[in-house]
Coordinates of C-alpha atoms in Angstrom, one line a residue:
X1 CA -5.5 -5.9 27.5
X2 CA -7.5 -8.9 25.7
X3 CA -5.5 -8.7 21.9
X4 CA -6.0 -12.6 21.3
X5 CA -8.3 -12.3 18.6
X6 CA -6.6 -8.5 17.4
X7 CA -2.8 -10.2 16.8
X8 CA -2.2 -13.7 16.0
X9 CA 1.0 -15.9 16.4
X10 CA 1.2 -18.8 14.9
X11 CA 4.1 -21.0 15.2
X12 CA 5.5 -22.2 11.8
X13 CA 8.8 -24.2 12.3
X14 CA 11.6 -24.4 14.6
X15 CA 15.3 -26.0 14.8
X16 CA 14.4 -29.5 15.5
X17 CA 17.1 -29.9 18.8
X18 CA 15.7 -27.9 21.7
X19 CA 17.7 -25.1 23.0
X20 CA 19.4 -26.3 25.9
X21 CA 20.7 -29.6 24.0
X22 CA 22.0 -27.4 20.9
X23 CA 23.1 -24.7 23.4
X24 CA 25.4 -27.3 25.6
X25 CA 26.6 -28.8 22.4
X26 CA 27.6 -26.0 20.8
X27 CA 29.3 -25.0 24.3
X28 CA 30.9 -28.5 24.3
X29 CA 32.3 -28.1 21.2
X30 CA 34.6 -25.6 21.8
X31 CA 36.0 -27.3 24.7
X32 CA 36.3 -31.0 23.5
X33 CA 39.0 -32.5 21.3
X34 CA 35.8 -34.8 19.8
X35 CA 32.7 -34.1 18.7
X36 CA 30.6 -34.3 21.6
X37 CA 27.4 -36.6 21.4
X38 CA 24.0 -34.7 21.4
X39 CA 21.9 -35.3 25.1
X40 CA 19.0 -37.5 25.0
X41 CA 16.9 -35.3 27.0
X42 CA 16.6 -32.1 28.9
X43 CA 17.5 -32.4 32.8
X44 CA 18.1 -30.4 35.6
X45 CA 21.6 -30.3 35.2
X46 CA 22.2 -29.5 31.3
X47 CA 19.6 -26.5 32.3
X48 CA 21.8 -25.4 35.1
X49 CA 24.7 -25.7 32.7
X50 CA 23.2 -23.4 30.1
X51 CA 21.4 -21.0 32.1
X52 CA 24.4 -20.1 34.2
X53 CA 27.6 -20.7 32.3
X54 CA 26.4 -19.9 28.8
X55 CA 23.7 -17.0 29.1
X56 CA 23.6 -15.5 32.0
X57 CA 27.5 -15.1 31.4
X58 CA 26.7 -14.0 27.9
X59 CA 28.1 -16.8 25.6
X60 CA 24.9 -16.1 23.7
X61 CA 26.3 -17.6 20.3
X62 CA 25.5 -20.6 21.7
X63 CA 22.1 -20.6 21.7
X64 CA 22.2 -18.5 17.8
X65 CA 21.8 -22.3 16.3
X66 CA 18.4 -22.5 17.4
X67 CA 16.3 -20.5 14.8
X68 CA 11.7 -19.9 15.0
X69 CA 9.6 -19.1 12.1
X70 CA 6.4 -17.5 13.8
X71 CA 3.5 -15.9 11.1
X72 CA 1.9 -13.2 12.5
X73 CA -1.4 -11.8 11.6
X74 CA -2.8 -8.4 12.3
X75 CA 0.1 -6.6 13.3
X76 CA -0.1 -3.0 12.0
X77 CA 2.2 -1.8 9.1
X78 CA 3.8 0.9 10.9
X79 CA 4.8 -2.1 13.8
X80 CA 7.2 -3.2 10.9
X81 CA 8.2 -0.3 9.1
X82 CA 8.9 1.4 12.6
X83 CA 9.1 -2.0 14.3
X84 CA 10.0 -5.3 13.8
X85 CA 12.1 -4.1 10.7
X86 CA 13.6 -1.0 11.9
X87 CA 17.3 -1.9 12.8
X88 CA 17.3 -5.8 13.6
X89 CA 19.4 -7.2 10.6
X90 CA 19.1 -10.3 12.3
X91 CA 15.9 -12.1 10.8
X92 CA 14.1 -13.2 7.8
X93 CA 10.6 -12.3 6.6
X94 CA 7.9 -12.3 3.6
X95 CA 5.1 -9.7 4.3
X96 CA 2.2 -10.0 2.9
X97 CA 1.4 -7.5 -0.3
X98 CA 0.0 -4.0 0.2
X99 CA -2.5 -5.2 -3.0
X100 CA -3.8 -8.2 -0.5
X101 CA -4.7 -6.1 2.8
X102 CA -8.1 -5.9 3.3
X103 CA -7.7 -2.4 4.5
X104 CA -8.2 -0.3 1.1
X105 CA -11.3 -1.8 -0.1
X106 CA -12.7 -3.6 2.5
X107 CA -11.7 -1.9 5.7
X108 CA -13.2 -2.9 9.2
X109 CA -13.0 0.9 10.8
X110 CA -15.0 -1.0 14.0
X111 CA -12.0 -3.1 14.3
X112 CA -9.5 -0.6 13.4
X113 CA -11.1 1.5 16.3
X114 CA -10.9 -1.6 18.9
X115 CA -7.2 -2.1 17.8
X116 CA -6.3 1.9 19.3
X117 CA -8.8 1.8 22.2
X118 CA -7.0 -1.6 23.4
X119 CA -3.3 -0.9 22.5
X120 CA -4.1 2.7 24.0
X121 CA -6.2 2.4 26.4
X122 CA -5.3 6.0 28.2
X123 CA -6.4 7.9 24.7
X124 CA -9.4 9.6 25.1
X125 CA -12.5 8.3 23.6
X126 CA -12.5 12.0 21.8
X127 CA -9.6 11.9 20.5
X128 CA -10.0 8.2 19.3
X129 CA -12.9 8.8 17.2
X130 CA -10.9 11.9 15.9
X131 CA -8.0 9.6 14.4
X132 CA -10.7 7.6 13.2
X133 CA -12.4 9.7 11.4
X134 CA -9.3 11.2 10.0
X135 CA -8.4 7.1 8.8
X136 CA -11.6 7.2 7.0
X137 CA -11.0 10.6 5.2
X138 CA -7.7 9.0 3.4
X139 CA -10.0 5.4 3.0
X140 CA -12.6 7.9 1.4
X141 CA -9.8 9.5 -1.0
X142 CA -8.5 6.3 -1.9
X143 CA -12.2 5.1 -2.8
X144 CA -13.4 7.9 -4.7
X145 CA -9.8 8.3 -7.1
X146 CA -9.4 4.4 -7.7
X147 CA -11.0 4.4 -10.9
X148 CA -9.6 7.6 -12.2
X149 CA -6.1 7.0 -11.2
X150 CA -6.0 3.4 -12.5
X151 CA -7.4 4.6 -16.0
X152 CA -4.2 6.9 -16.0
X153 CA -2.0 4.2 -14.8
X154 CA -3.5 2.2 -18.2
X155 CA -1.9 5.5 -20.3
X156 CA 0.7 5.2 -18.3
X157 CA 1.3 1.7 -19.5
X158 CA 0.7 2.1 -23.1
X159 CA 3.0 5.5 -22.8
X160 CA 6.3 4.0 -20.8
X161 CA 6.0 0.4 -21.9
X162 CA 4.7 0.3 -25.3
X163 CA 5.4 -3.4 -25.8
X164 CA 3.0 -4.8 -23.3
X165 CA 0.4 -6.6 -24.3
X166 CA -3.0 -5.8 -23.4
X167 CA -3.1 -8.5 -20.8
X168 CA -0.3 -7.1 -18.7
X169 CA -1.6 -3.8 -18.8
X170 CA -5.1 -4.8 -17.1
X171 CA -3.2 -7.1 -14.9
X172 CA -0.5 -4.4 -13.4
X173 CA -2.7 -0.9 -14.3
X174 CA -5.3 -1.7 -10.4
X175 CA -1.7 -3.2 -8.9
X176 CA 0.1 0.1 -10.2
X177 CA -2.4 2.5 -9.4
X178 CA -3.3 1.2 -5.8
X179 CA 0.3 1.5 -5.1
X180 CA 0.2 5.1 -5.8
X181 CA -3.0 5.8 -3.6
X182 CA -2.1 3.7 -0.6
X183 CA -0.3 7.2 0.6
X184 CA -3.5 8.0 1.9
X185 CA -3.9 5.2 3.7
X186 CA -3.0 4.8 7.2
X187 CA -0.3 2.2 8.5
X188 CA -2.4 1.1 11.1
X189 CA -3.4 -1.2 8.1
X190 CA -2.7 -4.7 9.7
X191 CA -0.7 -7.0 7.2
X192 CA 0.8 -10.4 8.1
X193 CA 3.8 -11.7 7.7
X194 CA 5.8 -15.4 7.9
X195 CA 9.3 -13.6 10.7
X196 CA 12.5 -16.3 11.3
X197 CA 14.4 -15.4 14.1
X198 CA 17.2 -17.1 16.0
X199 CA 16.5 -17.2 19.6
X200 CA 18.6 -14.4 21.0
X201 CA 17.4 -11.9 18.4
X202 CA 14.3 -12.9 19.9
X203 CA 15.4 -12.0 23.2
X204 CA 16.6 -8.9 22.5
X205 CA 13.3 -7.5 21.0
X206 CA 11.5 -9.2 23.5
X207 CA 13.4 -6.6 26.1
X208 CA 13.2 -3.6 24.0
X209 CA 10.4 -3.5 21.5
X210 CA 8.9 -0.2 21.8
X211 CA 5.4 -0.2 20.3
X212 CA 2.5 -1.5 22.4
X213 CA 1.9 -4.0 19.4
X214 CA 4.9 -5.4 19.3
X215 CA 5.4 -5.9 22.8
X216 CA 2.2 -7.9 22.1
X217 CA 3.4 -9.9 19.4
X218 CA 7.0 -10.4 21.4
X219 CA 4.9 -11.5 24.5
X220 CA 3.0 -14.2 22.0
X221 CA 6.2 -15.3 20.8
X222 CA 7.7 -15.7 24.1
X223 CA 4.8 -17.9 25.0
X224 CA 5.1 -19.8 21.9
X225 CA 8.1 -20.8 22.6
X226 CA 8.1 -21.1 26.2
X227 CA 5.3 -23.7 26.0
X228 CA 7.0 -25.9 24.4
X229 CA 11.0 -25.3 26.2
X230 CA 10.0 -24.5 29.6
X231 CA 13.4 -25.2 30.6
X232 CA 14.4 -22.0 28.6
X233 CA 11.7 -19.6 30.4
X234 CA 14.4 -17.5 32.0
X235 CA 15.9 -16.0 29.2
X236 CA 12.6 -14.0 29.0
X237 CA 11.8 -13.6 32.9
X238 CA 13.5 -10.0 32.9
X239 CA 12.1 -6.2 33.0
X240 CA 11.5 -5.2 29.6
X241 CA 10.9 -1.7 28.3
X242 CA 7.9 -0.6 28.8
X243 CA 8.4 3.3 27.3
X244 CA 7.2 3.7 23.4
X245 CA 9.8 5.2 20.8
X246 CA 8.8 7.0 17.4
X247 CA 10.7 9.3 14.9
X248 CA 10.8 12.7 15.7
X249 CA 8.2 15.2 14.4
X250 CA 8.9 18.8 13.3
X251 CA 6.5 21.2 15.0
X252 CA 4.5 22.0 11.6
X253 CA 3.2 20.6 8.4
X254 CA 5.9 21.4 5.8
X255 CA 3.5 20.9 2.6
X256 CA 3.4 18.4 -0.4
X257 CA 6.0 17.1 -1.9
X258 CA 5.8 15.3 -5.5
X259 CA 9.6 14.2 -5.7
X260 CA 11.5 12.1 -3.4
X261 CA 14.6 13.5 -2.1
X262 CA 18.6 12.7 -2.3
X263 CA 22.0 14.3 -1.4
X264 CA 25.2 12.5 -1.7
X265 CA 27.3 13.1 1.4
X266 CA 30.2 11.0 1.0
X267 CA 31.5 8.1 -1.1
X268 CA 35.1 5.9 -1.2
X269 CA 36.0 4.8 -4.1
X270 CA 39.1 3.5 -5.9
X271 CA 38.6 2.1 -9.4
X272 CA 42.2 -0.2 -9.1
X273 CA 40.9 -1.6 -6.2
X274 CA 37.3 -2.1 -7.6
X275 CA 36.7 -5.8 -7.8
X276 CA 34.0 -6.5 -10.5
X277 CA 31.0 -9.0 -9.9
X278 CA 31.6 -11.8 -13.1
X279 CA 29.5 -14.5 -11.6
X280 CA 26.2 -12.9 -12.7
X281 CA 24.4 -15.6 -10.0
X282 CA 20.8 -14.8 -9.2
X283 CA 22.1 -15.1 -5.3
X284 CA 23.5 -12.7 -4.0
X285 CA 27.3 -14.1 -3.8
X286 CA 29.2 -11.0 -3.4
X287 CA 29.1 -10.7 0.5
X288 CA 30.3 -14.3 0.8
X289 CA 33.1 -15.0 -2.0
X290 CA 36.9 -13.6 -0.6
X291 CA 37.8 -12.0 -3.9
X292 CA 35.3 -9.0 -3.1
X293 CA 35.9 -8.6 0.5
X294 CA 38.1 -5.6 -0.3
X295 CA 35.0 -3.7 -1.9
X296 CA 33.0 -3.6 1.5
X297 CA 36.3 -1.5 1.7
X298 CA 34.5 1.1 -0.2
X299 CA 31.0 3.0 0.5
X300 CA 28.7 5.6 -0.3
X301 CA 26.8 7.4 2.2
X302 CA 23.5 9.6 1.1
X303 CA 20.6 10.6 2.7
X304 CA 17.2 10.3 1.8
X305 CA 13.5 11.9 2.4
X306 CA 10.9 9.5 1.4
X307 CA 7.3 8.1 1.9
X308 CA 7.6 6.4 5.2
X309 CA 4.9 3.2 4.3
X310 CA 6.5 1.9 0.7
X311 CA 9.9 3.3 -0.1
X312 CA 10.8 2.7 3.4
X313 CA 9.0 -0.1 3.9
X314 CA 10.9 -1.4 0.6
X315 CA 14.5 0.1 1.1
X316 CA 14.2 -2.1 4.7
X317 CA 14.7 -5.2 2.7
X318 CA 18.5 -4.4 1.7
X319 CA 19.6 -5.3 5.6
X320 CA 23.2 -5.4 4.8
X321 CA 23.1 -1.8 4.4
X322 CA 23.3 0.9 7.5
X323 CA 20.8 3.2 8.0
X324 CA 20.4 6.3 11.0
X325 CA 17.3 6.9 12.8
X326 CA 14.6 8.5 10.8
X327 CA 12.8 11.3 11.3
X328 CA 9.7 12.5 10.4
X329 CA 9.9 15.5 8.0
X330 CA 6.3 17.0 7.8
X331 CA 6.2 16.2 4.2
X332 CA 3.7 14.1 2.4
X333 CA 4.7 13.0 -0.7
X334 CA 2.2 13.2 -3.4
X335 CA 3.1 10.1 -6.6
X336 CA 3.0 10.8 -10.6
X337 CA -0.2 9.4 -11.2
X338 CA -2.0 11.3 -8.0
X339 CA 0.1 14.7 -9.2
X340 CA -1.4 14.3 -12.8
X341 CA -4.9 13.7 -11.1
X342 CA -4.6 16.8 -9.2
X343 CA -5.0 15.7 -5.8
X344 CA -2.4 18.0 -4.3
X345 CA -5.4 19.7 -2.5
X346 CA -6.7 16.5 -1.4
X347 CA -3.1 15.5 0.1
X348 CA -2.6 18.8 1.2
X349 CA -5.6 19.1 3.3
X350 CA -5.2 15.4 4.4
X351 CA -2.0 15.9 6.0
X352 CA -3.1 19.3 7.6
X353 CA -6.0 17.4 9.5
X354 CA -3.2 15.4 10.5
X355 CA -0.5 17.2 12.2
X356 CA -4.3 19.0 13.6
X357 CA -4.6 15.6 16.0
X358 CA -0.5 15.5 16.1
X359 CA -0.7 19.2 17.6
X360 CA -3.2 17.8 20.6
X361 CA -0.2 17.2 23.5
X362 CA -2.8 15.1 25.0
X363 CA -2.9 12.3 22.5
X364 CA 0.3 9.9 22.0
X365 CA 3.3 10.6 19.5
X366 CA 3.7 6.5 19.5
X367 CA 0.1 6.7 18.5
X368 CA 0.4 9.3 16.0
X369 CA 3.1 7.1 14.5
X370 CA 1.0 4.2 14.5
X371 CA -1.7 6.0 12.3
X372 CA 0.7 8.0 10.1
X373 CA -0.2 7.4 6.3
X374 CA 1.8 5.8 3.9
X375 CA 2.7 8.9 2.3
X376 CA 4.2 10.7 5.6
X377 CA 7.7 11.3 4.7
X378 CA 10.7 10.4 6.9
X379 CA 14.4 11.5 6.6
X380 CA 17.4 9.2 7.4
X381 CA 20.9 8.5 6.2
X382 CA 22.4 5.0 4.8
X383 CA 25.9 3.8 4.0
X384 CA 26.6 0.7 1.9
X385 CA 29.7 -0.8 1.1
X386 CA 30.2 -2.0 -2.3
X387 CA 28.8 -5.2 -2.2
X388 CA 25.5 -4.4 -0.9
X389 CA 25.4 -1.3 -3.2
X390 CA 25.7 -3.2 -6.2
X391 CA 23.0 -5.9 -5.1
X392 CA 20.7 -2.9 -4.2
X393 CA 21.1 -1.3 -7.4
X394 CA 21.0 -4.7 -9.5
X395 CA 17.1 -4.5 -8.1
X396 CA 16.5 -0.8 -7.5
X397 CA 17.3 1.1 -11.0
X398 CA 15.0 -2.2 -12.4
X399 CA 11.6 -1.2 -13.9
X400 CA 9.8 -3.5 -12.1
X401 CA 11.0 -1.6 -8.6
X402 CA 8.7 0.8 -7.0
X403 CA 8.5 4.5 -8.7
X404 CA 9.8 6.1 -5.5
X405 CA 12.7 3.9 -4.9
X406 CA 13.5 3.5 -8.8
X407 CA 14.4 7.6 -9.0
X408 CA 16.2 7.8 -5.6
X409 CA 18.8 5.0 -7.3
X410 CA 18.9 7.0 -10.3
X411 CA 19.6 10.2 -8.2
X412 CA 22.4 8.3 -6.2
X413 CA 23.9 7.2 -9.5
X414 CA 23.8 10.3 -12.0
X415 CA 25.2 12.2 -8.6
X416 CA 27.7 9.4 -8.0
X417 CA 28.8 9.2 -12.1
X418 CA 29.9 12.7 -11.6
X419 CA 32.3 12.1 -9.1
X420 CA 33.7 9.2 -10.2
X421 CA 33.0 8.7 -14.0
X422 CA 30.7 7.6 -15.9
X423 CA 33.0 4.9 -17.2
X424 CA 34.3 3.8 -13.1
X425 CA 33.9 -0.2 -13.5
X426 CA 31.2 0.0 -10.3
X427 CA 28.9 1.6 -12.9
X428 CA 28.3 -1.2 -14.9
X429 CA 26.3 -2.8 -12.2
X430 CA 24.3 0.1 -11.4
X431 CA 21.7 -0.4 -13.6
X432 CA 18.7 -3.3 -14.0
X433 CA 19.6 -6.7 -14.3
X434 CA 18.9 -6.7 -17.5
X435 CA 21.6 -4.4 -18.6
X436 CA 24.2 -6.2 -16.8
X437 CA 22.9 -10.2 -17.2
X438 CA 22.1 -9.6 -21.1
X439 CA 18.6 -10.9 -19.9
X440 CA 15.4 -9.9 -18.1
X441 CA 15.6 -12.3 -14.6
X442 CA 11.9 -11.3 -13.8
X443 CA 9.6 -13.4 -16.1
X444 CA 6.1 -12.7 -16.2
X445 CA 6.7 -9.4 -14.4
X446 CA 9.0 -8.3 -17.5
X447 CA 8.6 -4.7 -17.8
X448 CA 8.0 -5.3 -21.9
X449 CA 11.1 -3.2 -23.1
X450 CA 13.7 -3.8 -25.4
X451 CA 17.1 -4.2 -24.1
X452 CA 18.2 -4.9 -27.5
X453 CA 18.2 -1.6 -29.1
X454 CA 18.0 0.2 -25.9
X455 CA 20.7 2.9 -25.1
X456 CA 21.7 3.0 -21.4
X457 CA 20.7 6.6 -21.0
X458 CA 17.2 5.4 -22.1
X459 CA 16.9 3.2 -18.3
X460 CA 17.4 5.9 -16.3
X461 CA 14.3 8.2 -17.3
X462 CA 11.4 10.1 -15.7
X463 CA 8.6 7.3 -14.9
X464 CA 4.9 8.0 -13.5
X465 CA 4.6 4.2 -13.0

């Protein structure tokens, strides 16, 4: 399988003490009454030390010091969103914008069609050209409604935000409505990315990613890495899985949906015990200072039914909150502007043609997962404590958040109020930053209302945008 040119990984930055010195110093450290002094070199016998007393024994925190920032280029969306960010909390990453990939306007569906006959190479050439042609159905939708749907994400502006100027509006009206019509757009959509890991996180995805992409882009990282510390080469010279995992999928197409969904299944809550957030920093401080450790105490659990490719994609960046496997529903979820457009027909038949391939037990679930659009929704349940709700609110019940995202926050907190009052002191940070901060943190991306005049009921409204 020749994917050199298909995924790139480009080594960024690394810890600048190799592995097996930080590893054996580390090790030292907890054994020595001084500070141990840092080996000049790697030799045979600090390698022998840390291969066989530190990792093969499983004293992996020692080698947690050394950290790798890799890009990555041409990995498919769904290799994240199902991938690389499924349920790793352990790394750090900056993907590149949906409103940068080449694949809406510009999309190579010769290279897109190289990308599945390499990665799956047992797919018949029928059934290839099938999903292709099916890609270029939702390319063709996305194409043909661009101008239309972006006009009504201009009236959409002038309507919800009536203070923008008319600068803003041109500038976020394409952004806005392309964010909309990337449901019908397959994740196979490569995207890059800038991914820190420490070395052991690395490790363990090497040995169990589960998409044929990502075990490319693990096997390019091994290398990387391995090139330069041969004397680490063992940590990766083990059986890996070779077996491909994806959500679930229901037997049928369930139909179009044009709300996202939330249920409340459980909270813990204790207003005495509530420890309120004064320090209104711009980082996220709560998780580290000891006077709120008793609110990770506390926790809400919900579940969810959204569009797999954004709101999941988005809700994945909150990684100190818990989240089940998801499952794919058989929904596609159809957004304000598209629903005013009437393209329920369009999405309708767009996801029947779909689940038409998905029916074929000849051709791949990991595949179908790979090509699923945007818009295919997915079902899964999340628990936060406190903390992390509060920080995920601060951002999610702001304007400036996604649609989707926006109204499942304002679900989990008009269901939550009613439970434990309107008035509980953890409601006062439920809302946008610029309720609780007195002040608008996001600058040019200021959604134009007033917060002076505003009335709190007034944030948490019905929004096409």
């Amino acid at each position: 399988m020749d994917t050199k040119d298909i995924i790139t990984v480009t080594p960024i930055a690394e810890t600048n003490v190799p592995p097996t010195i930080l590893g054996k110093h580390a090790a030292r450290t907890c054994y020595s009454a001084d500070v141990p002094e840092l080996d000049a070199d790697v030799n045979e016998k600090n390698t022998s030390f840390v291969k066989n007393t530190l990792f093969n024994t499983g004293h992996h925190t020692t080698l947690e010091h050394n950290y790798f920032t890799f890009n990555i280029e041409g990995i498919p969306v769904s290799s994240l969103v199902f991938g690389l960010h499924l349920t790793a909390p352990f790394y750090d990453t900056d993907q590149r914008s949906g409103r940068f990939s080449k694949m809406y306007e510009n999309a190579n569906t010769k290279e897109i069609k190289r990308m599945l006959e390499t990665y799956y190479p047992n797919v018949s050439p029928y059934n290839i050209d099938q999903a292709c042609s099916w890609i270029a159905q939702g390319l063709n939708l996305y194409a043909d409604n661009n101008a239309r749907i972006t006009e009504l994400a201009r009236d959409a502006i002038h309507r919800e935000r009536p203070n923008a100027n008319d600068e803003y509006v041109e500038k976020q009206a394409p952004k806005l409505a392309q964010e909309q019509l990337r449901m019908f757009i397959s994740m196979i959509a490569p995207t890059a990315l800038d991914w820190t890991a420490d070395l052991v996180t690395i490790a363990a995805l090497y040995r169990t990613a589960w998409t044929p992409f990502m075990r490319d882009t693990m096997d390019k990282i091994a290398n990387g890495i391995t090139e330069k510390h041969p004397d680490i080469s063992y940590i990766f010279d083990v059986e890996r899985n070779n077996n491909d995992w994806n959500p679930k999928f229901p037997e049928d197409y369930a139909g179009v949906k044009t709300k996202p969904g939330f249920e409340l299944l459980d909270y813990k809550y204790d207003d005495k015990a509530f420890v309120s957030d004064n320090s209104r920093d711009m980082v996220d401080t709560l998780q580290f200072r000891p006077e709120t450790m008793n609110n990770s105490m506390g926790y809400v659990h919900s579940r969810i039914h959204v569009d797999a490719g954004a709101t999941m994609g988005q809700d994945q960046r909150h990684r100190s909150i818990r989240r089940s496997e998801p499952v794919f529903t058989g929904y596609f979820y159809l957004p304000p502007l598209l629903n005013a457009a009437g393209l329920k027909d369009s999405a309708d038949k767009f996801m029947r043609d779909y689940y038409n391939i998905l029916s074929n037990p000849t051709v791949p679930r990991g595949m179908m997962m790979s090509i699923a659009p945007y818009g295919a929704m997915v079902q899964y349940e999340k628990r936060a404590d406190l903390n992390a709700l509060m920080h995920e609110q601060g951002k999610r019940t702001c304007w400036c958040a996604q649609e989707a995202i926006y109204h499942i926050s304002c679900d989990l907190r008009r269901d939550l109020g009613q439970y434990i009052g309107q008035n509980a002191q953890l409601m006062q940070y439920m809302t946008p930053p610029c309720l609780s901060r007195g002040h608008c943190p996001e600058g040019a991306r200021c959604c134009g209302r007033s917060i002076v005049d505003a009335k709190l009921k007034g944030f948490f409204t019905e929004r096409q945008i």
